[in-house]
PDB file of C-alpha atoms in Angstrom:
ATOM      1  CA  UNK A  19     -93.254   1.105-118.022  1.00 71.00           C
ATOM      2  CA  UNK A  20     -96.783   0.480-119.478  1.00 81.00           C
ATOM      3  CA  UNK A  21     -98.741  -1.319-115.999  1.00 84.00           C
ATOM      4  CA  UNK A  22    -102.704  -0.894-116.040  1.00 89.00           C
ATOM      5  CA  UNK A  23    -104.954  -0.040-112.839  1.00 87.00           C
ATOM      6  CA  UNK A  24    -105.762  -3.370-113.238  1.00 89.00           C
ATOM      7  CA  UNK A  25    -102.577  -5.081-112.446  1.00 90.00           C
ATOM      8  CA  UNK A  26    -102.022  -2.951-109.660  1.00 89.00           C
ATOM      9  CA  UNK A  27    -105.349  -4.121-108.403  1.00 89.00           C
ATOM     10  CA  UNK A  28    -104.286  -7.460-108.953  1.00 91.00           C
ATOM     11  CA  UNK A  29    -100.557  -7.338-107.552  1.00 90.00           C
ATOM     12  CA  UNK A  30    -102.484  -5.497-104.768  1.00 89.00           C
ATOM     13  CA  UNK A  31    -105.041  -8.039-103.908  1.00 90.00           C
ATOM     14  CA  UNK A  32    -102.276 -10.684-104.032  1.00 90.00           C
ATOM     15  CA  UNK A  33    -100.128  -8.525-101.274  1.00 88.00           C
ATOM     16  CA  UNK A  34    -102.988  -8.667 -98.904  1.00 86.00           C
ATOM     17  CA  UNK A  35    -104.399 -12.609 -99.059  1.00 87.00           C
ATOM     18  CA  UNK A  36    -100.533 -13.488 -99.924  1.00 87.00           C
ATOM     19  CA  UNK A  37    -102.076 -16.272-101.939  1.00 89.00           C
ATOM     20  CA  UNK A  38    -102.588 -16.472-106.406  1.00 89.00           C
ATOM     21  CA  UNK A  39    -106.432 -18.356-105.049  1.00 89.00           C
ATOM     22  CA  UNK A  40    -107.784 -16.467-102.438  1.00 88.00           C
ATOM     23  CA  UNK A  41    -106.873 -13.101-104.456  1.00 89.00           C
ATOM     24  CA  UNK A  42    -108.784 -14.794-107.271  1.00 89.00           C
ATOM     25  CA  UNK A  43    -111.563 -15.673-105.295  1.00 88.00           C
ATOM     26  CA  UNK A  44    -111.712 -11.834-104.157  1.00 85.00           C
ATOM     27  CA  UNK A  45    -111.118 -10.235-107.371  1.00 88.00           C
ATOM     28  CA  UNK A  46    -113.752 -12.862-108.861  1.00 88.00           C
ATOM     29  CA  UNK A  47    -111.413 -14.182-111.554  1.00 89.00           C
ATOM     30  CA  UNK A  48    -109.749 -17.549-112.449  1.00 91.00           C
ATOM     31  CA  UNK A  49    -106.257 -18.178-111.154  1.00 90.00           C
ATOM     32  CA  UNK A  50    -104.666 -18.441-114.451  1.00 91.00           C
ATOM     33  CA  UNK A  51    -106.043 -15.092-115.176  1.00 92.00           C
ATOM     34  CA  UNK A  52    -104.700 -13.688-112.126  1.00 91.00           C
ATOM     35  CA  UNK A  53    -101.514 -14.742-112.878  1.00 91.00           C
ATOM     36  CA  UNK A  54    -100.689 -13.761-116.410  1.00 92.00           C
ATOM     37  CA  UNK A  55    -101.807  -9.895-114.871  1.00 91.00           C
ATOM     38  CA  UNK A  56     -99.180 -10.892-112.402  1.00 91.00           C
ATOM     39  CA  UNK A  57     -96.584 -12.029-114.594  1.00 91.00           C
ATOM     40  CA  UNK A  58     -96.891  -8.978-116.669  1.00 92.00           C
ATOM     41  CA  UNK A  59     -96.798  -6.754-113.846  1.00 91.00           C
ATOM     42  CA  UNK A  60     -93.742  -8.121-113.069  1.00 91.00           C
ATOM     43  CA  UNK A  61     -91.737  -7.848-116.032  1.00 91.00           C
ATOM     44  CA  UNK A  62     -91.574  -4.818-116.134  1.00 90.00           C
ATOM     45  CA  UNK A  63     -89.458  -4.446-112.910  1.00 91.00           C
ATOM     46  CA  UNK A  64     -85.787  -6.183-112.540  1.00 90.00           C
ATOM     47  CA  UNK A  65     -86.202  -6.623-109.196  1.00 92.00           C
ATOM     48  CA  UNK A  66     -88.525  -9.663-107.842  1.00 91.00           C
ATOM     49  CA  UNK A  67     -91.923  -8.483-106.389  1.00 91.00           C
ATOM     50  CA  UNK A  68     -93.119 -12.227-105.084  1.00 90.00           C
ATOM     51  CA  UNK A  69     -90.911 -15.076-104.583  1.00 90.00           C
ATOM     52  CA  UNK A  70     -92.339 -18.768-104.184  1.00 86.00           C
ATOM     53  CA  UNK A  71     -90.791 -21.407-101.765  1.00 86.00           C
ATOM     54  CA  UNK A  72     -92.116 -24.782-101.618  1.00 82.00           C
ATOM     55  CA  UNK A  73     -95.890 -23.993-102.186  1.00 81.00           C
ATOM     56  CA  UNK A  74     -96.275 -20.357 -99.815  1.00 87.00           C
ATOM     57  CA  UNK A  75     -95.964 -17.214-101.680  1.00 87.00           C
ATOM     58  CA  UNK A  76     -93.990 -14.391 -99.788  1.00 89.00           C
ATOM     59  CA  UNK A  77     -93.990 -10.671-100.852  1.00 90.00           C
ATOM     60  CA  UNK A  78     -90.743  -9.226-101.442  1.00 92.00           C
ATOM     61  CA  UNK A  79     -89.178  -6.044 -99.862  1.00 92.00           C
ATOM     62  CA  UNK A  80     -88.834  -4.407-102.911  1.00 93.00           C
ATOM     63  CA  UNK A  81     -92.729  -6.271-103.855  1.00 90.00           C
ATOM     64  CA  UNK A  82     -94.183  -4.505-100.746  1.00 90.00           C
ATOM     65  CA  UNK A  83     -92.860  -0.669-101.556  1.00 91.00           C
ATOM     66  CA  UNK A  84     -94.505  -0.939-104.717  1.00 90.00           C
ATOM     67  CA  UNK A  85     -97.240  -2.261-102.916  1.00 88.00           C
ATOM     68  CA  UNK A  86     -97.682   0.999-100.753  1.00 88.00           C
ATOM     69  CA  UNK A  87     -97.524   3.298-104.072  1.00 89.00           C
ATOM     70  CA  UNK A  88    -100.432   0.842-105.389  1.00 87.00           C
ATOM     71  CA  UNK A  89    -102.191   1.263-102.684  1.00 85.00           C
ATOM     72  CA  UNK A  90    -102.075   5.067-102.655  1.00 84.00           C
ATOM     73  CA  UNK A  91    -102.752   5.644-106.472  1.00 86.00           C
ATOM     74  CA  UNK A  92    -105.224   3.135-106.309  1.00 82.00           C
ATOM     75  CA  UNK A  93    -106.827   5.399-103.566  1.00 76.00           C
ATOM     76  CA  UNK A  94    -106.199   8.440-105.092  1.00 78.00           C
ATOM     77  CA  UNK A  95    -108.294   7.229-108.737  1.00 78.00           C
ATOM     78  CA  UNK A  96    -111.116   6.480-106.127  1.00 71.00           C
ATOM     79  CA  UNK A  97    -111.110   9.997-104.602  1.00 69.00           C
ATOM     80  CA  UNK A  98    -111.522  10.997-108.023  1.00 74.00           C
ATOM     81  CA  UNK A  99    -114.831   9.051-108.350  1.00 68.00           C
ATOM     82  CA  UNK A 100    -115.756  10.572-105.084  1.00 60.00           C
ATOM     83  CA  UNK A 101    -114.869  14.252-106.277  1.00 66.00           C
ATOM     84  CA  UNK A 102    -116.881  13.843-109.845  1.00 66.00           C
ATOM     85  CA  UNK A 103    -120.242  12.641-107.559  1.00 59.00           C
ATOM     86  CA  UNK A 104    -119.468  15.463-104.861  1.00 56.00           C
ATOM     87  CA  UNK A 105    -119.468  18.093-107.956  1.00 55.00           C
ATOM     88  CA  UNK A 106    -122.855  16.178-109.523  1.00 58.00           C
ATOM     89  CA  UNK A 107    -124.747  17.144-105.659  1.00 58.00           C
ATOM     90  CA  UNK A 108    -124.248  13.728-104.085  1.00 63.00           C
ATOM     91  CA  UNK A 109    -122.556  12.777-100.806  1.00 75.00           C
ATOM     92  CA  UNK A 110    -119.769  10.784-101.725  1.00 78.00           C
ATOM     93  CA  UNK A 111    -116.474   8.752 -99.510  1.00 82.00           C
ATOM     94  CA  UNK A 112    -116.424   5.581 -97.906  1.00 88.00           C
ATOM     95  CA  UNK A 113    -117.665   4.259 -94.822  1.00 94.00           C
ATOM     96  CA  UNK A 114    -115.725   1.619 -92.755  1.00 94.00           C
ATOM     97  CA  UNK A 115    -117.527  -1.076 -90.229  1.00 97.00           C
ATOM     98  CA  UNK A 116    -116.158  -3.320 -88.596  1.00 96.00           C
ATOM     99  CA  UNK A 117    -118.515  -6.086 -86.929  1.00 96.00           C
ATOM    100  CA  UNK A 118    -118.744  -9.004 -84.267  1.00 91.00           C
ATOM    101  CA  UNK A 119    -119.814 -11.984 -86.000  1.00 89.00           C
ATOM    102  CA  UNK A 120    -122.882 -12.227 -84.826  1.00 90.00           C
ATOM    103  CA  UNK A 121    -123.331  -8.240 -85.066  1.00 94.00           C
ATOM    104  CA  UNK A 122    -124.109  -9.359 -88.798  1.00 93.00           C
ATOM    105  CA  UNK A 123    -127.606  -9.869 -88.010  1.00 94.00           C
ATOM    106  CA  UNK A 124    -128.234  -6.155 -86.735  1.00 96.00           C
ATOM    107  CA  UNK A 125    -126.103  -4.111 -88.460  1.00 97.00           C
ATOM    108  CA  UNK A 126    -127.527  -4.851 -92.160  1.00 96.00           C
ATOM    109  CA  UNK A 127    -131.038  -3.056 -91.093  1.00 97.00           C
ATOM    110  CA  UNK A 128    -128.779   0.087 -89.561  1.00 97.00           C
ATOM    111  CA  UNK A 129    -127.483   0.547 -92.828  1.00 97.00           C
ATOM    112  CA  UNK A 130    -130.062  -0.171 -95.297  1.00 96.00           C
ATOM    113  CA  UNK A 131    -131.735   2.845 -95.524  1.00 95.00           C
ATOM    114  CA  UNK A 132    -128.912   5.404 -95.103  1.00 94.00           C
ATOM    115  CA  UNK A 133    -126.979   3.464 -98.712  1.00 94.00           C
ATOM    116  CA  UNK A 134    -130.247   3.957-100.160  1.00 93.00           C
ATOM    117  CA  UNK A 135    -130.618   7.747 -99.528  1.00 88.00           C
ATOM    118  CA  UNK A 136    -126.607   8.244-100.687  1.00 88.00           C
ATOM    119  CA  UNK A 137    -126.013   6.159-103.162  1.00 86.00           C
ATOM    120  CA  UNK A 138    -121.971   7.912-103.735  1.00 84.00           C
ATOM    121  CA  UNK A 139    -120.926   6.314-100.908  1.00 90.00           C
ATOM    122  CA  UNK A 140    -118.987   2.995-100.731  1.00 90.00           C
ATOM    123  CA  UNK A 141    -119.252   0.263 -97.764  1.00 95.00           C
ATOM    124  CA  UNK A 142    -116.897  -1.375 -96.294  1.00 93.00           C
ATOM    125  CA  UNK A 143    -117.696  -3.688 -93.535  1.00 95.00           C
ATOM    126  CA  UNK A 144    -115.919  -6.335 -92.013  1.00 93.00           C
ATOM    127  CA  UNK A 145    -117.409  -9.204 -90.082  1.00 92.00           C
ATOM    128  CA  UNK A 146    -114.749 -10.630 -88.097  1.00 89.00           C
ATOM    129  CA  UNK A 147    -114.300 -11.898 -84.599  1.00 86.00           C
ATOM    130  CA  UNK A 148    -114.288  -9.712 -81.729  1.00 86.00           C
ATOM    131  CA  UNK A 149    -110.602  -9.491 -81.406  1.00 87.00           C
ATOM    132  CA  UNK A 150    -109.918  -8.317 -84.630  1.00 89.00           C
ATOM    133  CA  UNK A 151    -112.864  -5.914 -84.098  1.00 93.00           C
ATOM    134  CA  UNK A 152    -110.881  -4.050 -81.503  1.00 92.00           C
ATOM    135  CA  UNK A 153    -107.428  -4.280 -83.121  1.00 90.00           C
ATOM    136  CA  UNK A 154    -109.543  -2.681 -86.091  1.00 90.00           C
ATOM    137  CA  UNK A 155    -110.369  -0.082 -83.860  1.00 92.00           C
ATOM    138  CA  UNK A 156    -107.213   0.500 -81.939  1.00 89.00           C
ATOM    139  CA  UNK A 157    -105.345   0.999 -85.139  1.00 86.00           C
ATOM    140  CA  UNK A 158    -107.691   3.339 -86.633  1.00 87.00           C
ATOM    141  CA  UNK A 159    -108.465   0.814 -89.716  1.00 87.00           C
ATOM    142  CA  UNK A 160    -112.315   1.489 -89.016  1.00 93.00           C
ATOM    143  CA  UNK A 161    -114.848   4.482 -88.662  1.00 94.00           C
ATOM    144  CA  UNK A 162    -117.034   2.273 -86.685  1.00 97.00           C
ATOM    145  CA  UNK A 163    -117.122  -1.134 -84.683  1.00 97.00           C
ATOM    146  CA  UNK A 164    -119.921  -2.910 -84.080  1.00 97.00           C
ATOM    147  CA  UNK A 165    -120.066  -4.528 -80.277  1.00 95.00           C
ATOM    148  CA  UNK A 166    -121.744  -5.719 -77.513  1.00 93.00           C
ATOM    149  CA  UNK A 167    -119.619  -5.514 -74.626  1.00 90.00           C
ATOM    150  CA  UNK A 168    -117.383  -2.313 -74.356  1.00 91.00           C
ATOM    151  CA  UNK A 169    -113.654  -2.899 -74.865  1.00 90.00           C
ATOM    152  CA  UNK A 170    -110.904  -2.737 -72.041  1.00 86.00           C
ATOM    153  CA  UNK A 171    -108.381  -0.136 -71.791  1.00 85.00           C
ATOM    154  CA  UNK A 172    -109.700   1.544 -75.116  1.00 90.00           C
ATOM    155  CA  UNK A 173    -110.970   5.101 -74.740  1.00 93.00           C
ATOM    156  CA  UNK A 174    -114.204   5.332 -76.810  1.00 95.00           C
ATOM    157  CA  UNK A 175    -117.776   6.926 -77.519  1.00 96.00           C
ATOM    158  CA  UNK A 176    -120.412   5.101 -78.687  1.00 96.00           C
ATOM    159  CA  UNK A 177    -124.229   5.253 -80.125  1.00 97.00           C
ATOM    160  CA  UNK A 178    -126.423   2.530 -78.761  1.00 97.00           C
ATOM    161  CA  UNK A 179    -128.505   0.554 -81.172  1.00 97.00           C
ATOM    162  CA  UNK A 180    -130.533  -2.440 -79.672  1.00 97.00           C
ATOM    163  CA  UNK A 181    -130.494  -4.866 -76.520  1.00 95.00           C
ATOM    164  CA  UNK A 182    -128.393  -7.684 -76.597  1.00 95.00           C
ATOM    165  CA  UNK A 183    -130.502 -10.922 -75.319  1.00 95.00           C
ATOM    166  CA  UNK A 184    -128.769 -14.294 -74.878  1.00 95.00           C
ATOM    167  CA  UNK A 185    -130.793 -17.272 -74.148  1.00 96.00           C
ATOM    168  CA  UNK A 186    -130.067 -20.886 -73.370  1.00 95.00           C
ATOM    169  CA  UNK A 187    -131.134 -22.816 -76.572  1.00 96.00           C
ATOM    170  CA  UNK A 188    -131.845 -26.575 -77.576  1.00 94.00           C
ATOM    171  CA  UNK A 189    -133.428 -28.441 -80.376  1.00 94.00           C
ATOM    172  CA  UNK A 190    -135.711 -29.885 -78.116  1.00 92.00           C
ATOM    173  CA  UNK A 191    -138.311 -28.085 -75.499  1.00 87.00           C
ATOM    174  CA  UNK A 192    -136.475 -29.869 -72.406  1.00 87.00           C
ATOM    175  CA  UNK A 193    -133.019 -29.816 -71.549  1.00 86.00           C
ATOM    176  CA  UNK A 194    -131.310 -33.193 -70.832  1.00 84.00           C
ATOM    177  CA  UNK A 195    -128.536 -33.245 -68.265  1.00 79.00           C
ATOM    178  CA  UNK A 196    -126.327 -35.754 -70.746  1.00 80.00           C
ATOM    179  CA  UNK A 197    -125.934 -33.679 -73.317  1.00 87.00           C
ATOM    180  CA  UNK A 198    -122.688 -31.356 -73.960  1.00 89.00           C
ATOM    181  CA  UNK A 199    -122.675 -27.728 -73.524  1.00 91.00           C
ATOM    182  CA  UNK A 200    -121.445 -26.273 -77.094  1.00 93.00           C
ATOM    183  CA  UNK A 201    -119.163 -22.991 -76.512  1.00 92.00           C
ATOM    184  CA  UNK A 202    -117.950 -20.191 -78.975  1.00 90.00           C
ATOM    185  CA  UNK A 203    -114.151 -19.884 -79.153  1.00 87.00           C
ATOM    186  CA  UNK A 204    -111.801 -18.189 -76.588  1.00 85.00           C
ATOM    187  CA  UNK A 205    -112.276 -14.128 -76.537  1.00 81.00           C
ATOM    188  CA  UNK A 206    -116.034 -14.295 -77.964  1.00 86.00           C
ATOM    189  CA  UNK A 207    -118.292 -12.019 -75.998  1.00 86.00           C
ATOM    190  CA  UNK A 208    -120.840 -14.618 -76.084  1.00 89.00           C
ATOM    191  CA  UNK A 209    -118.209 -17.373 -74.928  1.00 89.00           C
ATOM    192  CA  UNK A 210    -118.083 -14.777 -72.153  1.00 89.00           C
ATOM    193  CA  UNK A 211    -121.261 -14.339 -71.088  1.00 89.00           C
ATOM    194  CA  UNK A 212    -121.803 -18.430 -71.346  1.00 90.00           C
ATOM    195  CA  UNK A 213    -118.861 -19.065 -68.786  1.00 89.00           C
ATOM    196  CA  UNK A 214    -119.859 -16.858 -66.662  1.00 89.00           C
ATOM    197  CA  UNK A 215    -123.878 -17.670 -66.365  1.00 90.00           C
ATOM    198  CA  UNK A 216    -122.613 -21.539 -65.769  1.00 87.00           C
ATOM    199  CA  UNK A 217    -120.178 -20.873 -63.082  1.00 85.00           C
ATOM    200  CA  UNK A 218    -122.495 -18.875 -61.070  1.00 86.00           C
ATOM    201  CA  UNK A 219    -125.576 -21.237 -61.667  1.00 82.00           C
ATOM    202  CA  UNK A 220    -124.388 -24.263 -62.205  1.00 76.00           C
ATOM    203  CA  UNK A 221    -121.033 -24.788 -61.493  1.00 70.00           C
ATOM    204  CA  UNK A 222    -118.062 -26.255 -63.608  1.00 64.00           C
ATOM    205  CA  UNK A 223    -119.376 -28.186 -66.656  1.00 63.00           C
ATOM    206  CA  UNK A 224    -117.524 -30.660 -67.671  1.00 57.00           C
ATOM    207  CA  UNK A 225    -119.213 -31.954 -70.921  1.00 68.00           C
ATOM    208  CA  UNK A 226    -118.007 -29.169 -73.335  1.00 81.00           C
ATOM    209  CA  UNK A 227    -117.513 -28.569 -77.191  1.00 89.00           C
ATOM    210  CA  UNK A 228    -115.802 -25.553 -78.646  1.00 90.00           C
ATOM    211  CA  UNK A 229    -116.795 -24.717 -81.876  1.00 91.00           C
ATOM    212  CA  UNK A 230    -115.834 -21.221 -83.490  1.00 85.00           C
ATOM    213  CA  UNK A 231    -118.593 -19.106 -85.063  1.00 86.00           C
ATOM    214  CA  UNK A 232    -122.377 -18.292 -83.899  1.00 87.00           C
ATOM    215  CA  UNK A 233    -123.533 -20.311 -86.842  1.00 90.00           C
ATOM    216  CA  UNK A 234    -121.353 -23.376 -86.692  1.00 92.00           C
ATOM    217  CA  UNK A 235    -122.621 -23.284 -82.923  1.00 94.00           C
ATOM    218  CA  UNK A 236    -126.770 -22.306 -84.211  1.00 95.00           C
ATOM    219  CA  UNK A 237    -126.245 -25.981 -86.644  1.00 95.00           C
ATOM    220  CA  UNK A 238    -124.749 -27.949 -83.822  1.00 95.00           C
ATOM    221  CA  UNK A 239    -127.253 -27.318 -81.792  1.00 95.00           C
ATOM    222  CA  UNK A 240    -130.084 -27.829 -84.433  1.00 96.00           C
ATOM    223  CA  UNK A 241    -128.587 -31.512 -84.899  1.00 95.00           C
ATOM    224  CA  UNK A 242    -128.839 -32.412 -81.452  1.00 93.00           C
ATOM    225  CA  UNK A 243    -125.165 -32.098 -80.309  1.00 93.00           C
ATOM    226  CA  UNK A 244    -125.702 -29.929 -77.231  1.00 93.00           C
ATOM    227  CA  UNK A 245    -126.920 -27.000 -75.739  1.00 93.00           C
ATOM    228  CA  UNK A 246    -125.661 -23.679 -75.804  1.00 94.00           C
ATOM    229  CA  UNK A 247    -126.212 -19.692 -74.734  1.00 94.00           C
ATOM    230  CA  UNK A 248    -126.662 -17.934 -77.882  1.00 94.00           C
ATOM    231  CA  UNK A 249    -128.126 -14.134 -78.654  1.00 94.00           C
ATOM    232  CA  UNK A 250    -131.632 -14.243 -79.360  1.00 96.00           C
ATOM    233  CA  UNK A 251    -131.352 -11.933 -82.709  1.00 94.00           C
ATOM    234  CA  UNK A 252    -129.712 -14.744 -84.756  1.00 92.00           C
ATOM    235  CA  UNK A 253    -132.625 -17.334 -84.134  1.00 94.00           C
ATOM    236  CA  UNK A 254    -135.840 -15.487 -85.293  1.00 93.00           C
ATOM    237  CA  UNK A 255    -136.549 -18.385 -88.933  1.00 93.00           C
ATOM    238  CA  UNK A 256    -135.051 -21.249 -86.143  1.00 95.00           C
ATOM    239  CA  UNK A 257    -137.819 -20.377 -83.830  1.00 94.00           C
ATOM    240  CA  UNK A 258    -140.464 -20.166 -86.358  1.00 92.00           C
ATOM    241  CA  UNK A 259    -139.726 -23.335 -87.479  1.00 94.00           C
ATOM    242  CA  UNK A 260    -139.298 -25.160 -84.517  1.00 94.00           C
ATOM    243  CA  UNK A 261    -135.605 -25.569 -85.179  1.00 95.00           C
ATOM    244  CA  UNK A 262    -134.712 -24.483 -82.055  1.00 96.00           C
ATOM    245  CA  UNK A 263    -136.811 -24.009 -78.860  1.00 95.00           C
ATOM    246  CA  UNK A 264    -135.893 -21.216 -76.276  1.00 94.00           C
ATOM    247  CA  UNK A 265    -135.085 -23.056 -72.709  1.00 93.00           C
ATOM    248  CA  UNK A 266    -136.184 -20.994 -69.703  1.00 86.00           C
ATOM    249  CA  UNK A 267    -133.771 -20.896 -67.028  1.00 89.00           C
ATOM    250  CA  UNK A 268    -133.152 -19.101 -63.888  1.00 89.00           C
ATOM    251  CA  UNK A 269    -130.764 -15.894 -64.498  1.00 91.00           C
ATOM    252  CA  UNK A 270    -132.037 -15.749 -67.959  1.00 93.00           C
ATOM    253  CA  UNK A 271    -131.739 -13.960 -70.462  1.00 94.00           C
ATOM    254  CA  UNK A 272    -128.422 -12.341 -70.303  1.00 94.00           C
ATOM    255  CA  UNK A 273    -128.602  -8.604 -71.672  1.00 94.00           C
ATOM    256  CA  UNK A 274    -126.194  -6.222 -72.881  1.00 93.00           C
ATOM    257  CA  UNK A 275    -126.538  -3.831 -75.598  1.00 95.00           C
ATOM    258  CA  UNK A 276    -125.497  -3.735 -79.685  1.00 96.00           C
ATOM    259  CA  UNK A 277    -123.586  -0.613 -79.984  1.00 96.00           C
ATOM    260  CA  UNK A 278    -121.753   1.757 -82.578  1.00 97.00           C
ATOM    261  CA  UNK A 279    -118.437   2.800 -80.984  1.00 97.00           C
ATOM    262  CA  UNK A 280    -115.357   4.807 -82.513  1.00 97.00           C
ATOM    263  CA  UNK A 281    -112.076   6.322 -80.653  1.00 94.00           C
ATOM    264  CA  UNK A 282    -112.528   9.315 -78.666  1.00 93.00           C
ATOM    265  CA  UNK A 283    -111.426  12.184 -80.090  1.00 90.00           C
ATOM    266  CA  UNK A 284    -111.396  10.670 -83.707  1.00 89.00           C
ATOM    267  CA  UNK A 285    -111.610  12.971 -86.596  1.00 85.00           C
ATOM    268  CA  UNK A 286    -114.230  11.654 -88.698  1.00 86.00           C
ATOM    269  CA  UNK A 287    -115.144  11.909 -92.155  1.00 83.00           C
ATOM    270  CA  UNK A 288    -118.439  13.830 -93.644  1.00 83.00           C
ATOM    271  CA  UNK A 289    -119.830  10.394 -94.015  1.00 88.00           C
ATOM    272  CA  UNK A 290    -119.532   8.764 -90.752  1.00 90.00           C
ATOM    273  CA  UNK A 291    -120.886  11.823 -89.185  1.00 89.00           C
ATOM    274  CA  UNK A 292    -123.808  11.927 -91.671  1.00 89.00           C
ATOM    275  CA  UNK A 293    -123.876   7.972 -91.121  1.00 94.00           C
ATOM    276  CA  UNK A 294    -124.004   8.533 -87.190  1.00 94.00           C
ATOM    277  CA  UNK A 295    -126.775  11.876 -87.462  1.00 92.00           C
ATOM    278  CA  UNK A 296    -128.640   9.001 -89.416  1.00 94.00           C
ATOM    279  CA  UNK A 297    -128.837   6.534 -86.590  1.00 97.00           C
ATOM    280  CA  UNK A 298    -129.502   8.997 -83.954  1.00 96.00           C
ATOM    281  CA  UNK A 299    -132.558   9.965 -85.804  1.00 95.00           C
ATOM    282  CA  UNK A 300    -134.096   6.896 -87.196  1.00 96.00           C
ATOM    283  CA  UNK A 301    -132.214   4.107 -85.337  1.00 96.00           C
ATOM    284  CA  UNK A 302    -136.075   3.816 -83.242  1.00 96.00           C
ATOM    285  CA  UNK A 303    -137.846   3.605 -86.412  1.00 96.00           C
ATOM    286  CA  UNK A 304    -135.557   1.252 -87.179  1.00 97.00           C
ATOM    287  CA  UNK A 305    -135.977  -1.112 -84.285  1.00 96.00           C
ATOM    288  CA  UNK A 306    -139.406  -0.736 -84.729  1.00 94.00           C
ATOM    289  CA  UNK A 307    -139.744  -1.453 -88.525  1.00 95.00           C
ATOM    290  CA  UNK A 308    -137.204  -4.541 -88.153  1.00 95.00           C
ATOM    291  CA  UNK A 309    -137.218  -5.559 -84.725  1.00 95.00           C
ATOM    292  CA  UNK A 310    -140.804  -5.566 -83.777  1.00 93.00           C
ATOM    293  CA  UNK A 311    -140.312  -9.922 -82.568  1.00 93.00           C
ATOM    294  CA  UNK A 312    -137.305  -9.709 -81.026  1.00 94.00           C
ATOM    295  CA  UNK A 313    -138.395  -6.805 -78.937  1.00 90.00           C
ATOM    296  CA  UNK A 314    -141.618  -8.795 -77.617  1.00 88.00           C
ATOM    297  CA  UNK A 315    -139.196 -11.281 -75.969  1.00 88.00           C
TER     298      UNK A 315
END
């Protein structure tokens, strides 16, 4: 057999989207390209890796074994990298994040300065919704998870970072009554938070829209399609611009807090406990440096 790292990078990639496009898109290479590596790959086993019926591609049994020994040698040729920077004086490994959706507007400036000091180490972070956040978390796929409102049933520690402030926000400086209230989808933090501030001020709303990321629901709102309780850390160019206008109302804002948590009892890594000695000690500076607006709300 005469594979390359790069087919098993390939055949890899094409395990995990279980698609010839979207492991294209990843890999940042034309479909055709990805699957003459594939083809080759495959001829040199006589057993099928992938199979294709109608237009879905499914993984084979024998396809998915070899996809576990890819996975490991591919990981093994990385802790090589790591071990050749480790030897040159740097701190090397990989640290893995997994984020709230809207956590993407915090957790860039908590990170910034520690991949500049230690350049050997890789990132990996993962801005998903919150449910996959905690099943992230729960199955150990992650060093860290980025939240604002603590799991259930999950026993963690965590490292706070900044408040949480959720506002009621329109594209005009009054609210009008007519207009729909725009929600996140089901299991959002912020869809939450929203449900519950209406049903104890206002009662059941009736005129609703359900829409299924902060941003789509930031744009909606922009155009004029409704109102809707959104965290005040997303907004800061929308406000500036009179985009969006910040709509005082009684029980407002909601607060909670943006925090770093990880499984009890986890046995970390020399980077995510030089990542976490990092925040401890600079995460005020940080605030401070990056923060200084949102903080004066």
């Amino acid at each position: 057999m005469n594979y390359t790292i790069h087919q098993l990078q390939i055949f890899l990639k094409v395990i995990q989207t279980r698609s010839i496009t979207k492991a294209s898109e990843e890999l940042f290479m034309t479909q055709p390209a990805v699957s003459i590596q594939l083809k080759k790959f495959q001829d040199q086993f006589d057993i099928p890796l992938t199979e294709v019926i109608g237009r879905q591609l499914y993984v084979t049994d024998f396809g998915i074994e070899i996809g576990k020994i890819a996975e490991k040698v591919i990981q093994e040729l990385e802790n090589i990298n790591y071990k050749t920077q480790a030897y040159e004086g740097l701190l090397t490994g990989r640290l893995n994040i997994s984020s709230a959706s809207t956590g993407k507007y915090v957790i860039p400036y908590f990170l910034s300065g520690f991949l500049e000091k230690n350049t050997g180490i890789d990132l990996v972070l993962d801005v998903t919704n919150k449910s996959r956040v905690i099943e992230s978390l729960k199955n150990n796929e992650t060093d860290f998870a980025l939240v604002s409102v603590l799991p259930d049933k999950l026993d963690i520690e965590e490292e706070l970072l900044i408040e949480n402030k959720l506002y009621l926000f329109g594209n005009e400086s009054r609210r009008r009554k007519d207009k729909a209230l725009i929600y996140r989808e089901e299991g959002s933090a912020t869809r939450m938070a929203m449900e519950q501030y209406f049903d104890k001020h206002e009662g059941q709303q009736r005129k609703r829209m359900e829409l299924t990321s902060n941003e789509a629901v930031k744009q909606a709102v922009i155009a004029g399609l409704g109102y809707s309780i959104m965290p005040l850390i997303g907004m800061k160019n929308e406000l500036l611009n009179n985009e969006l206008h910040l709509l005082p109302s009684r029980g407002l804002p909601i607060k909670t807090e943006w925090r770093l948590i990880w499984l009890k009892g986890k046995k970390m890594s020399p980077v995510s406990e030089y990542y976490l000695e990092f925040i401890r000690t600079e995460k005020q500076k940080i605030r401070e440096e990056y923060f200084d607006w949102y903080l004066k709300y």
